[in-house]
mmCIF file of C-alpha atoms in Angstrom:
data_model
loop_
_atom_site.group_PDB
_atom_site.id
_atom_site.type_symbol
_atom_site.label_atom_id
_atom_site.label_comp_id
_atom_site.label_asym_id
_atom_site.label_seq_id
_atom_site.Cartn_x
_atom_site.Cartn_y
_atom_site.Cartn_z
ATOM 1 C CA MET M 299 0.000 0.000 0.000
ATOM 2 C CA PRO M 300 2.145 2.911 -1.153
ATOM 3 C CA LEU M 301 1.541 6.273 0.460
ATOM 4 C CA ARG M 302 3.716 8.079 -2.066
ATOM 5 C CA ARG M 303 1.261 10.191 -3.947
ATOM 6 C CA THR M 304 -1.057 11.890 -1.522
ATOM 7 C CA SER M 305 -1.421 13.673 1.764
ATOM 8 C CA LEU M 306 -2.416 11.493 4.685
ATOM 9 C CA LEU M 307 -4.385 11.684 7.886
ATOM 10 C CA VAL M 308 -3.025 10.080 11.051
ATOM 11 C CA LEU M 309 -4.998 9.191 14.166
ATOM 12 C CA LEU M 310 -3.749 7.626 17.379
ATOM 13 C CA ALA M 311 -6.263 5.342 19.067
ATOM 14 C CA ALA M 312 -6.520 3.328 22.241
ATOM 15 C CA ALA M 313 -8.432 0.091 21.893
ATOM 16 C CA CYS M 314 -11.039 -0.638 24.577
ATOM 17 C CA SER M 315 -13.879 -3.166 24.648
ATOM 18 C CA SER M 316 -16.722 -4.272 26.878
ATOM 19 C CA ALA M 317 -15.859 -7.928 26.232
ATOM 20 C CA PRO M 318 -14.716 -9.983 29.236
ATOM 21 C CA ASP M 319 -11.042 -10.833 29.623
ATOM 22 C CA ALA M 320 -10.362 -14.175 27.989
ATOM 23 C CA THR M 321 -6.648 -14.308 28.801
ATOM 24 C CA GLY M 322 -5.878 -16.494 31.754
ATOM 25 C CA PRO M 323 -3.166 -15.872 34.371
ATOM 26 C CA GLY M 324 0.227 -16.462 32.884
ATOM 27 C CA ASP M 325 -1.041 -16.591 29.300
ATOM 28 C CA ALA M 326 0.865 -14.570 26.765
ATOM 29 C CA PRO M 327 -1.424 -11.864 25.450
ATOM 30 C CA GLY M 328 -2.046 -12.188 21.727
ATOM 31 C CA LEU M 329 -2.148 -9.300 19.320
ATOM 32 C CA PRO M 330 -5.669 -8.150 18.500
ATOM 33 C CA GLY M 331 -6.737 -9.044 14.991
ATOM 34 C CA ALA M 332 -8.609 -6.859 12.575
ATOM 35 C CA GLY M 333 -11.756 -5.503 14.141
ATOM 36 C CA ASP M 334 -10.692 -6.893 17.546
ATOM 37 C CA THR M 335 -9.985 -4.816 20.603
ATOM 38 C CA LEU M 336 -8.184 -5.560 23.798
ATOM 39 C CA PRO M 337 -10.153 -7.656 26.279
ATOM 40 C CA ALA M 338 -11.009 -5.041 28.866
ATOM 41 C CA GLN M 339 -14.199 -4.549 30.830
ATOM 42 C CA LEU M 340 -15.679 -1.060 30.474
ATOM 43 C CA SER M 341 -18.428 0.196 32.712
ATOM 44 C CA ALA M 342 -21.453 1.865 31.157
ATOM 45 C CA GLY M 343 -20.133 5.217 32.342
ATOM 46 C CA GLU M 344 -16.720 4.604 30.797
ATOM 47 C CA ARG M 345 -18.242 3.516 27.488
ATOM 48 C CA LEU M 346 -20.363 6.652 27.417
ATOM 49 C CA THR M 347 -17.349 8.801 28.292
ATOM 50 C CA VAL M 348 -15.319 7.303 25.429
ATOM 51 C CA THR M 349 -18.193 7.666 22.959
ATOM 52 C CA GLU M 350 -18.989 11.257 23.863
ATOM 53 C CA SER M 351 -15.348 12.301 24.212
ATOM 54 C CA ASN M 352 -14.639 10.886 20.756
ATOM 55 C CA ALA M 353 -17.622 12.780 19.322
ATOM 56 C CA PHE M 354 -16.350 15.996 20.899
ATOM 57 C CA GLY M 355 -12.789 15.296 19.786
ATOM 58 C CA LEU M 356 -13.652 14.490 16.182
ATOM 59 C CA GLY M 357 -15.861 17.581 15.992
ATOM 60 C CA LEU M 358 -13.027 19.683 17.393
ATOM 61 C CA PHE M 359 -10.601 18.144 14.904
ATOM 62 C CA GLN M 360 -12.941 18.869 11.991
ATOM 63 C CA ARG M 361 -13.428 22.513 12.960
ATOM 64 C CA VAL M 362 -9.731 23.120 13.601
ATOM 65 C CA SER M 363 -8.836 21.471 10.296
ATOM 66 C CA ALA M 364 -11.435 23.503 8.389
ATOM 67 C CA ARG M 365 -9.839 26.782 9.377
ATOM 68 C CA ARG M 366 -6.355 25.423 8.608
ATOM 69 C CA ALA M 367 -7.061 24.192 5.089
ATOM 70 C CA ARG M 368 -4.078 22.519 3.389
ATOM 71 C CA GLN M 369 -1.996 23.038 6.551
ATOM 72 C CA ASN M 370 -0.614 20.631 9.128
ATOM 73 C CA VAL M 371 -2.818 19.981 12.167
ATOM 74 C CA PHE M 372 -2.042 17.701 15.105
ATOM 75 C CA ILE M 373 -4.215 17.882 18.211
ATOM 76 C CA SER M 374 -5.019 15.778 21.260
ATOM 77 C CA PRO M 375 -8.799 15.614 21.689
ATOM 78 C CA TYR M 376 -8.255 13.610 24.877
ATOM 79 C CA SER M 377 -6.079 16.314 26.453
ATOM 80 C CA ALA M 378 -8.570 19.025 25.494
ATOM 81 C CA ALA M 379 -11.486 17.064 26.949
ATOM 82 C CA VAL M 380 -9.672 16.435 30.236
ATOM 83 C CA ALA M 381 -8.600 20.071 30.664
ATOM 84 C CA LEU M 382 -12.117 21.323 29.942
ATOM 85 C CA GLY M 383 -13.624 18.576 32.090
ATOM 86 C CA MET M 384 -11.499 19.757 34.979
ATOM 87 C CA THR M 385 -12.593 23.366 34.355
ATOM 88 C CA LEU M 386 -16.235 22.242 34.192
ATOM 89 C CA ASN M 387 -16.065 21.538 37.921
ATOM 90 C CA GLY M 388 -15.894 25.275 38.552
ATOM 91 C CA ALA M 389 -18.822 26.194 36.313
ATOM 92 C CA ALA M 390 -22.445 26.671 37.372
ATOM 93 C CA GLY M 391 -25.836 27.392 35.809
ATOM 94 C CA THR M 392 -26.029 27.910 32.074
ATOM 95 C CA THR M 393 -22.233 27.995 31.823
ATOM 96 C CA ALA M 394 -21.981 24.469 33.214
ATOM 97 C CA ASP M 395 -24.821 23.301 30.974
ATOM 98 C CA ALA M 396 -23.173 24.741 27.860
ATOM 99 C CA MET M 397 -19.769 23.269 28.664
ATOM 100 C CA ALA M 398 -21.211 19.839 29.479
ATOM 101 C CA ALA M 399 -23.251 19.810 26.264
ATOM 102 C CA THR M 400 -20.220 20.811 24.189
ATOM 103 C CA LEU M 401 -18.166 18.031 25.756
ATOM 104 C CA GLY M 402 -21.010 15.605 25.040
ATOM 105 C CA PHE M 403 -22.267 15.101 28.588
ATOM 106 C CA ALA M 404 -25.637 16.857 28.563
ATOM 107 C CA GLY M 405 -27.922 15.317 31.171
ATOM 108 C CA GLN M 406 -25.160 13.647 33.180
ATOM 109 C CA SER M 407 -24.315 14.683 36.713
ATOM 110 C CA LEU M 408 -20.910 16.168 37.434
ATOM 111 C CA PRO M 409 -19.930 13.329 39.819
ATOM 112 C CA GLN M 410 -20.710 10.829 37.042
ATOM 113 C CA ILE M 411 -18.588 12.760 34.560
ATOM 114 C CA ASP M 412 -15.691 13.114 37.003
ATOM 115 C CA ALA M 413 -15.739 9.442 37.989
ATOM 116 C CA ALA M 414 -15.781 8.349 34.350
ATOM 117 C CA TYR M 415 -12.835 10.595 33.472
ATOM 118 C CA ARG M 416 -10.852 9.203 36.400
ATOM 119 C CA ALA M 417 -11.621 5.591 35.489
ATOM 120 C CA LEU M 418 -10.787 6.151 31.820
ATOM 121 C CA ASN M 419 -7.459 7.778 32.635
ATOM 122 C CA GLN M 420 -6.516 4.933 34.973
ATOM 123 C CA ARG M 421 -7.374 2.428 32.258
ATOM 124 C CA LEU M 422 -5.337 4.217 29.583
ATOM 125 C CA VAL M 423 -2.271 4.493 31.800
ATOM 126 C CA ARG M 424 -2.387 0.740 32.480
ATOM 127 C CA ALA M 425 -3.484 -0.347 28.988
ATOM 128 C CA ASP M 426 -0.101 -1.629 27.803
ATOM 129 C CA THR M 427 3.065 -1.980 29.862
ATOM 130 C CA ALA M 428 5.061 -1.990 26.615
ATOM 131 C CA VAL M 429 3.849 1.532 25.799
ATOM 132 C CA ARG M 430 4.403 4.681 27.823
ATOM 133 C CA PHE M 431 1.243 6.748 28.226
ATOM 134 C CA GLU M 432 1.055 9.419 30.906
ATOM 135 C CA SER M 433 -1.534 12.072 31.702
ATOM 136 C CA ALA M 434 -1.071 14.763 34.343
ATOM 137 C CA ASN M 435 -3.065 17.794 35.490
ATOM 138 C CA SER M 436 -2.137 20.951 37.335
ATOM 139 C CA ILE M 437 -3.759 24.182 38.492
ATOM 140 C CA TRP M 438 -1.773 27.377 38.976
ATOM 141 C CA TYR M 439 -3.544 30.336 40.557
ATOM 142 C CA GLU M 440 -2.917 33.854 41.798
ATOM 143 C CA LYS M 441 -2.439 33.428 45.526
ATOM 144 C CA THR M 442 -4.478 36.504 46.482
ATOM 145 C CA PHE M 443 -7.607 35.491 44.557
ATOM 146 C CA PRO M 444 -10.402 33.731 46.506
ATOM 147 C CA PHE M 445 -10.786 30.333 44.841
ATOM 148 C CA THR M 446 -12.790 27.735 46.744
ATOM 149 C CA GLN M 447 -11.125 24.816 48.485
ATOM 150 C CA ALA M 448 -13.968 22.573 47.320
ATOM 151 C CA PHE M 449 -12.951 23.161 43.694
ATOM 152 C CA PHE M 450 -9.350 22.288 44.446
ATOM 153 C CA ASP M 451 -10.381 19.188 46.412
ATOM 154 C CA THR M 452 -12.599 17.895 43.601
ATOM 155 C CA THR M 453 -10.016 18.378 40.863
ATOM 156 C CA ALA M 454 -7.364 16.740 43.028
ATOM 157 C CA ARG M 455 -9.618 13.779 43.813
ATOM 158 C CA TYR M 456 -10.854 13.006 40.315
ATOM 159 C CA PHE M 457 -8.122 14.447 38.102
ATOM 160 C CA GLY M 458 -5.094 14.128 40.369
ATOM 161 C CA ALA M 459 -4.460 17.837 39.844
ATOM 162 C CA GLU M 460 -1.432 19.435 41.441
ATOM 163 C CA VAL M 461 -2.560 22.777 42.880
ATOM 164 C CA GLN M 462 -0.006 25.575 43.208
ATOM 165 C CA ALA M 463 -0.456 29.151 44.453
ATOM 166 C CA LEU M 464 1.799 31.689 42.747
ATOM 167 C CA ASP M 465 2.423 35.409 42.822
ATOM 168 C CA PHE M 466 1.511 36.328 39.256
ATOM 169 C CA ARG M 467 3.161 39.721 39.742
ATOM 170 C CA ASP M 468 6.409 37.751 39.622
ATOM 171 C CA GLU M 469 5.763 37.020 35.975
ATOM 172 C CA GLN M 470 9.079 35.410 35.108
ATOM 173 C CA GLY M 471 9.085 33.228 38.192
ATOM 174 C CA SER M 472 5.521 32.075 37.541
ATOM 175 C CA LEU M 473 6.223 31.395 33.863
ATOM 176 C CA ALA M 474 9.273 29.349 34.791
ATOM 177 C CA ARG M 475 7.215 27.178 37.155
ATOM 178 C CA ILE M 476 4.326 26.593 34.742
ATOM 179 C CA ASN M 477 6.440 26.057 31.631
ATOM 180 C CA GLY M 478 8.825 23.862 33.602
ATOM 181 C CA TRP M 479 5.933 21.634 34.655
ATOM 182 C CA ALA M 480 4.770 21.297 31.032
ATOM 183 C CA LYS M 481 8.288 20.450 29.880
ATOM 184 C CA ASP M 482 8.756 17.825 32.583
ATOM 185 C CA ARG M 483 5.406 16.141 31.869
ATOM 186 C CA THR M 484 6.129 15.859 28.139
ATOM 187 C CA ASN M 485 9.642 14.468 28.509
ATOM 188 C CA GLY M 486 11.128 17.775 27.375
ATOM 189 C CA ARG M 487 9.254 17.820 24.074
ATOM 190 C CA ILE M 488 7.062 20.859 24.830
ATOM 191 C CA GLU M 489 9.180 23.498 26.498
ATOM 192 C CA LYS M 490 6.824 26.465 26.674
ATOM 193 C CA VAL M 491 3.041 26.861 26.805
ATOM 194 C CA LEU M 492 2.806 30.426 28.137
ATOM 195 C CA ASP M 493 4.649 33.522 26.909
ATOM 196 C CA GLN M 494 3.198 35.994 29.379
ATOM 197 C CA ILE M 495 0.944 36.396 32.405
ATOM 198 C CA ARG M 496 -1.247 39.467 32.735
ATOM 199 C CA ALA M 497 -1.299 39.818 36.506
ATOM 200 C CA ASP M 498 -4.080 42.422 36.384
ATOM 201 C CA ASP M 499 -6.646 40.219 34.659
ATOM 202 C CA GLN M 500 -5.474 36.586 34.618
ATOM 203 C CA VAL M 501 -5.966 34.615 37.819
ATOM 204 C CA MET M 502 -5.655 30.901 36.997
ATOM 205 C CA PHE M 503 -4.262 28.411 34.491
ATOM 206 C CA LEU M 504 -5.478 24.808 34.303
ATOM 207 C CA LEU M 505 -3.183 22.423 32.419
ATOM 208 C CA ASN M 506 -3.441 18.879 31.161
ATOM 209 C CA ALA M 507 -0.350 17.208 29.744
ATOM 210 C CA VAL M 508 -0.263 13.875 27.933
ATOM 211 C CA TYR M 509 2.809 11.997 26.789
ATOM 212 C CA PHE M 510 2.911 8.926 24.551
ATOM 213 C CA LYS M 511 5.836 6.798 23.448
ATOM 214 C CA GLY M 512 5.346 3.452 21.775
ATOM 215 C CA ASP M 513 7.367 1.134 19.589
ATOM 216 C CA TRP M 514 5.687 -0.454 16.612
ATOM 217 C CA THR M 515 4.662 -4.061 17.135
ATOM 218 C CA THR M 516 6.283 -4.623 13.741
ATOM 219 C CA PRO M 517 9.037 -2.023 13.338
ATOM 220 C CA PHE M 518 10.408 -0.756 10.056
ATOM 221 C CA ASP M 519 13.952 -1.551 8.968
ATOM 222 C CA SER M 520 15.802 1.756 8.617
ATOM 223 C CA ARG M 521 17.973 0.182 5.913
ATOM 224 C CA GLN M 522 14.863 0.013 3.725
ATOM 225 C CA THR M 523 14.024 3.704 4.157
ATOM 226 C CA ALA M 524 14.615 5.658 0.955
ATOM 227 C CA SER M 525 13.836 9.002 -0.626
ATOM 228 C CA ALA M 526 10.451 9.163 -2.320
ATOM 229 C CA GLU M 527 8.033 11.687 -3.753
ATOM 230 C CA PHE M 528 5.168 12.951 -1.585
ATOM 231 C CA THR M 529 2.286 15.140 -2.748
ATOM 232 C CA ARG M 530 1.368 17.847 -0.274
ATOM 233 C CA ALA M 531 -2.162 19.035 0.422
ATOM 234 C CA ASP M 532 -1.576 22.086 -1.792
ATOM 235 C CA GLY M 533 -0.538 19.876 -4.712
ATOM 236 C CA ALA M 534 3.176 20.635 -4.507
ATOM 237 C CA LYS M 535 5.673 17.776 -4.629
ATOM 238 C CA GLN M 536 8.367 17.159 -2.052
ATOM 239 C CA THR M 537 10.938 14.494 -1.294
ATOM 240 C CA VAL M 538 10.505 12.587 1.968
ATOM 241 C CA ASP M 539 12.142 9.696 3.798
ATOM 242 C CA MET M 540 9.773 6.820 3.024
ATOM 243 C CA MET M 541 9.799 3.848 5.379
ATOM 244 C CA THR M 542 8.588 0.488 4.138
ATOM 245 C CA HIS M 543 8.010 -3.086 5.235
ATOM 246 C CA ARG M 544 5.909 -6.102 4.399
ATOM 247 C CA SER M 545 3.631 -7.260 7.199
ATOM 248 C CA VAL M 546 0.070 -8.191 8.077
ATOM 249 C CA HIS M 547 -1.892 -5.048 8.939
ATOM 250 C CA PRO M 548 -5.615 -4.391 9.408
ATOM 251 C CA VAL M 549 -6.729 -2.531 6.261
ATOM 252 C CA TRP M 550 -9.931 -1.122 4.807
ATOM 253 C CA ARG M 551 -10.091 -0.081 1.163
ATOM 254 C CA ALA M 552 -13.186 2.004 0.414
ATOM 255 C CA SER M 553 -14.195 4.160 -2.525
ATOM 256 C CA ASP M 554 -13.283 7.375 -0.718
ATOM 257 C CA LEU M 555 -10.291 6.308 1.382
ATOM 258 C CA THR M 556 -7.854 3.604 2.356
ATOM 259 C CA ALA M 557 -7.182 3.007 6.048
ATOM 260 C CA VAL M 558 -4.396 0.964 7.614
ATOM 261 C CA GLU M 559 -3.766 0.297 11.298
ATOM 262 C CA LEU M 560 -0.304 0.016 12.879
ATOM 263 C CA PRO M 561 -0.292 -1.362 16.440
ATOM 264 C CA TYR M 562 2.161 -0.452 19.185
ATOM 265 C CA GLY M 563 3.513 -2.749 21.869
ATOM 266 C CA THR M 564 1.118 -5.604 22.609
ATOM 267 C CA GLY M 565 -1.684 -3.945 20.653
ATOM 268 C CA ALA M 566 -3.618 -1.787 23.103
ATOM 269 C CA PHE M 567 -2.627 1.373 21.247
ATOM 270 C CA SER M 568 -2.473 1.852 17.509
ATOM 271 C CA MET M 569 -2.094 4.453 14.793
ATOM 272 C CA VAL M 570 -4.709 4.520 12.059
ATOM 273 C CA VAL M 571 -3.519 6.133 8.826
ATOM 274 C CA LEU M 572 -6.211 7.259 6.376
ATOM 275 C CA VAL M 573 -5.319 8.144 2.796
ATOM 276 C CA PRO M 574 -7.924 9.943 0.656
ATOM 277 C CA ALA M 575 -8.819 8.403 -2.680
ATOM 278 C CA THR M 576 -7.206 9.851 -5.784
ATOM 279 C CA GLY M 577 -8.855 13.161 -6.631
ATOM 280 C CA ARG M 578 -10.094 13.727 -3.091
ATOM 281 C CA SER M 579 -8.375 16.147 -0.711
ATOM 282 C CA VAL M 580 -7.227 15.391 2.805
ATOM 283 C CA ASP M 581 -9.404 18.313 3.979
ATOM 284 C CA ASP M 582 -12.471 16.637 2.466
ATOM 285 C CA LEU M 583 -11.510 13.443 4.263
ATOM 286 C CA VAL M 584 -11.330 15.201 7.632
ATOM 287 C CA ALA M 585 -14.659 16.935 6.982
ATOM 288 C CA SER M 586 -16.298 13.535 6.482
ATOM 289 C CA LEU M 587 -14.752 11.974 9.584
ATOM 290 C CA GLY M 588 -17.584 12.247 12.089
ATOM 291 C CA PRO M 589 -18.237 9.654 14.816
ATOM 292 C CA ALA M 590 -20.235 7.350 12.510
ATOM 293 C CA LYS M 591 -17.583 7.418 9.784
ATOM 294 C CA TRP M 592 -14.801 6.820 12.308
ATOM 295 C CA GLN M 593 -16.667 3.828 13.735
ATOM 296 C CA GLN M 594 -17.174 2.501 10.219
ATOM 297 C CA VAL M 595 -13.436 2.742 9.601
ATOM 298 C CA VAL M 596 -12.587 0.902 12.823
ATOM 299 C CA ASP M 597 -15.214 -1.794 12.272
ATOM 300 C CA SER M 598 -14.146 -2.376 8.662
ATOM 301 C CA LEU M 599 -10.437 -3.031 9.241
ATOM 302 C CA LYS M 600 -9.457 -6.557 8.157
ATOM 303 C CA PRO M 601 -5.975 -8.162 8.273
ATOM 304 C CA GLN M 602 -4.053 -8.272 5.038
ATOM 305 C CA ASP M 603 -0.521 -9.249 4.074
ATOM 306 C CA MET M 604 0.772 -6.122 2.398
ATOM 307 C CA GLN M 605 3.677 -3.863 1.569
ATOM 308 C CA LEU M 606 3.315 -0.605 3.462
ATOM 309 C CA TYR M 607 5.011 2.689 2.625
ATOM 310 C CA LEU M 608 4.833 5.406 5.289
ATOM 311 C CA PRO M 609 6.808 8.668 5.448
ATOM 312 C CA ARG M 610 8.906 9.472 8.465
ATOM 313 C CA PHE M 611 7.848 12.824 9.914
ATOM 314 C CA THR M 612 8.025 15.217 12.853
ATOM 315 C CA MET M 613 5.528 17.966 13.623
ATOM 316 C CA ARG M 614 4.983 20.702 16.191
ATOM 317 C CA TYR M 615 1.644 22.469 16.442
ATOM 318 C CA GLU M 616 0.109 25.267 18.513
ATOM 319 C CA ASP M 617 -3.397 26.689 18.343
ATOM 320 C CA GLU M 618 -5.988 28.639 20.352
ATOM 321 C CA TRP M 619 -9.619 27.562 20.248
ATOM 322 C CA LYS M 620 -11.843 30.277 21.678
ATOM 323 C CA ASP M 621 -13.655 30.742 18.373
ATOM 324 C CA VAL M 622 -13.903 27.005 17.705
ATOM 325 C CA LEU M 623 -15.288 26.151 21.148
ATOM 326 C CA THR M 624 -17.669 29.100 20.958
ATOM 327 C CA ALA M 625 -19.007 27.748 17.664
ATOM 328 C CA MET M 626 -19.384 24.338 19.311
ATOM 329 C CA GLY M 627 -21.719 25.808 21.923
ATOM 330 C CA MET M 628 -19.811 27.009 24.991
ATOM 331 C CA GLY M 629 -19.442 30.677 24.095
ATOM 332 C CA VAL M 630 -21.006 31.802 27.390
ATOM 333 C CA ALA M 631 -17.955 30.474 29.250
ATOM 334 C CA PHE M 632 -15.761 32.912 27.308
ATOM 335 C CA THR M 633 -18.028 35.933 27.822
ATOM 336 C CA PRO M 634 -17.048 38.385 30.588
ATOM 337 C CA GLY M 635 -20.020 39.294 32.732
ATOM 338 C CA GLN M 636 -22.061 36.283 31.565
ATOM 339 C CA ALA M 637 -19.834 33.355 32.513
ATOM 340 C CA ASP M 638 -20.717 31.729 35.832
ATOM 341 C CA PHE M 639 -17.848 30.068 37.678
ATOM 342 C CA THR M 640 -19.274 30.407 41.168
ATOM 343 C CA ARG M 641 -18.322 26.800 41.954
ATOM 344 C CA MET M 642 -14.714 27.846 41.429
ATOM 345 C CA SER M 643 -14.605 31.111 43.351
ATOM 346 C CA THR M 644 -16.697 33.359 45.568
ATOM 347 C CA ARG M 645 -16.056 35.928 42.846
ATOM 348 C CA GLY M 646 -17.080 33.478 40.147
ATOM 349 C CA ARG M 647 -19.266 36.005 38.345
ATOM 350 C CA GLU M 648 -16.147 38.080 37.719
ATOM 351 C CA VAL M 649 -14.115 35.354 36.001
ATOM 352 C CA TYR M 650 -14.406 33.641 32.628
ATOM 353 C CA ILE M 651 -12.364 31.462 30.283
ATOM 354 C CA ASP M 652 -9.882 33.831 28.685
ATOM 355 C CA PHE M 653 -8.389 31.285 26.281
ATOM 356 C CA VAL M 654 -7.961 27.589 25.544
ATOM 357 C CA LYS M 655 -4.792 26.634 23.711
ATOM 358 C CA GLN M 656 -2.936 23.466 22.902
ATOM 359 C CA ASN M 657 0.702 22.744 22.126
ATOM 360 C CA THR M 658 1.563 19.386 20.555
ATOM 361 C CA PHE M 659 4.498 17.386 19.255
ATOM 362 C CA VAL M 660 4.709 14.150 17.258
ATOM 363 C CA ALA M 661 7.575 12.175 15.757
ATOM 364 C CA VAL M 662 7.033 9.044 13.652
ATOM 365 C CA ASN M 663 10.015 6.911 12.644
ATOM 366 C CA GLU M 664 11.100 3.338 11.986
ATOM 367 C CA LYS M 665 11.017 2.420 15.663
ATOM 368 C CA GLY M 666 7.664 3.902 16.636
ATOM 369 C CA THR M 667 5.992 7.132 17.707
ATOM 370 C CA GLU M 668 6.543 9.790 20.340
ATOM 371 C CA ALA M 669 3.824 12.375 20.947
ATOM 372 C CA GLY M 670 2.934 14.948 23.560
ATOM 373 C CA ALA M 671 0.306 17.604 24.178
ATOM 374 C CA VAL M 672 -0.402 20.294 26.734
ATOM 375 C CA THR M 673 -3.813 21.948 26.888
ATOM 376 C CA THR M 674 -3.922 25.227 28.810
ATOM 377 C CA VAL M 675 -7.148 26.849 30.002
ATOM 378 C CA GLY M 676 -6.594 30.449 31.082
ATOM 379 C CA ILE M 677 -9.055 32.007 33.522
ATOM 380 C CA GLY M 678 -9.452 35.760 33.146
ATOM 381 C CA LEU M 679 -10.807 38.385 35.523
ATOM 382 C CA VAL M 680 -13.351 40.918 34.348
ATOM 383 C CA SER M 681 -11.366 44.123 34.465
ATOM 384 C CA LEU M 682 -12.722 47.554 35.224
ATOM 385 C CA PRO M 683 -13.129 49.795 32.190
ATOM 386 C CA PRO M 684 -10.620 52.630 31.830
ATOM 387 C CA PRO M 685 -11.208 55.337 34.479
ATOM 388 C CA VAL M 686 -12.828 58.617 33.513
ATOM 389 C CA ARG M 687 -10.624 61.512 34.594
ATOM 390 C CA VAL M 688 -12.069 64.987 34.281
ATOM 391 C CA ASP M 689 -8.673 66.710 34.396
ATOM 392 C CA ARG M 690 -8.975 69.169 31.513
ATOM 393 C CA ALA M 691 -11.509 71.652 30.158
ATOM 394 C CA PHE M 692 -14.937 70.025 29.808
ATOM 395 C CA VAL M 693 -18.621 70.482 29.009
ATOM 396 C CA VAL M 694 -21.602 69.947 31.320
ATOM 397 C CA VAL M 695 -25.274 69.619 30.425
ATOM 398 C CA ILE M 696 -28.090 69.415 32.958
ATOM 399 C CA ARG M 697 -31.207 67.738 31.579
ATOM 400 C CA GLU M 698 -34.562 66.292 32.595
ATOM 401 C CA LYS M 699 -34.541 62.680 31.419
ATOM 402 C CA VAL M 700 -38.251 62.006 30.864
ATOM 403 C CA THR M 701 -38.916 65.010 28.650
ATOM 404 C CA GLY M 702 -35.367 65.305 27.373
ATOM 405 C CA ALA M 703 -35.381 69.015 28.120
ATOM 406 C CA VAL M 704 -31.941 70.617 28.359
ATOM 407 C CA LEU M 705 -32.034 72.944 31.352
ATOM 408 C CA PHE M 706 -28.458 74.154 31.534
ATOM 409 C CA ALA M 707 -25.321 73.836 29.390
ATOM 410 C CA GLY M 708 -21.869 75.017 30.240
ATOM 411 C CA LYS M 709 -18.226 74.930 29.240
ATOM 412 C CA VAL M 710 -15.673 74.815 32.039
ATOM 413 C CA ALA M 711 -12.533 76.361 30.577
ATOM 414 C CA SER M 712 -10.812 77.029 33.895
ATOM 415 C CA ILE M 713 -11.486 76.450 37.575
#
């Protein structure tokens, strides 16, 4: 299956199933076949969390891709969902409703959502001992601002969040702490997530960091890697390092795309590569990749002995999503004076989500894949409008408001 002539779409996936574990103690775990998933028992809440988080994540991916036509995009829907799920614990009223609906959890209670996130994270971390997957959360807040202990306790309990009070007036010191945490949690791959802190109107940052490193179950032989032509999304040609090997891979060949799955480790995690059919753009492929289409892809994969060609690549990506998340339905959370975060602070009517941004990294080579992401949610403080200073010559008008009658008018040129 040569991937020489077209742009491609890459998705990382974790395989989970509601089927009972059929592997006995001491048995060597077999690799999952096409259409199979790892034998793991998911609760109803976990299944719903995965389903709804995937729907949110694919929708986010589609919207981000649409505004970055013919450009590279690499995001972590999981990291975004966790960071926003953590922030959801501080929201109330219509703000909480809008955020929950956007994340796909309309009608569920917050304790149910939190418990499902915690269980899912624990499962992912333990999914495959041959693969390194880590997820960490932290909250950094201005030490003088009155955030509630209940909010900190809940995020620590369900998300394992590290909570740190900082003096945001010490901008460089605070940046060093926050960026240092992000760097440490991504194995040095993402060194900076914040460039500045506005101490006057930013009071909290909530971060989720995920790190993934997995070796291919069937690695590529670097001696077989050779230069090859690759067609970019804009139609231009470039020369890339093309890896290749012959192996059995789950594949689906449809009229609009070809999909191939490459497992890592013992098979719990995999990369699914989707190549658009000739004459179809990679942007069109992303636009079609809703939850139903994604499930069709996964369900249709069947093992096939094949020659695979895959380019070696590295990518860094950074993006802010206020406009995207607003379009997805949670605009009230970004609106000063309307956002309600009274479960986060006694001054919760004065704060709002200032920004949501994500920094990512991915490297794919003959050995496997390394990827990292940090999602940062910035909490802003409604600032006072500029003061009115009557410190130069001015005009005064005295009026009666019901009739509109002007009773007096004057110009004060000196005092």
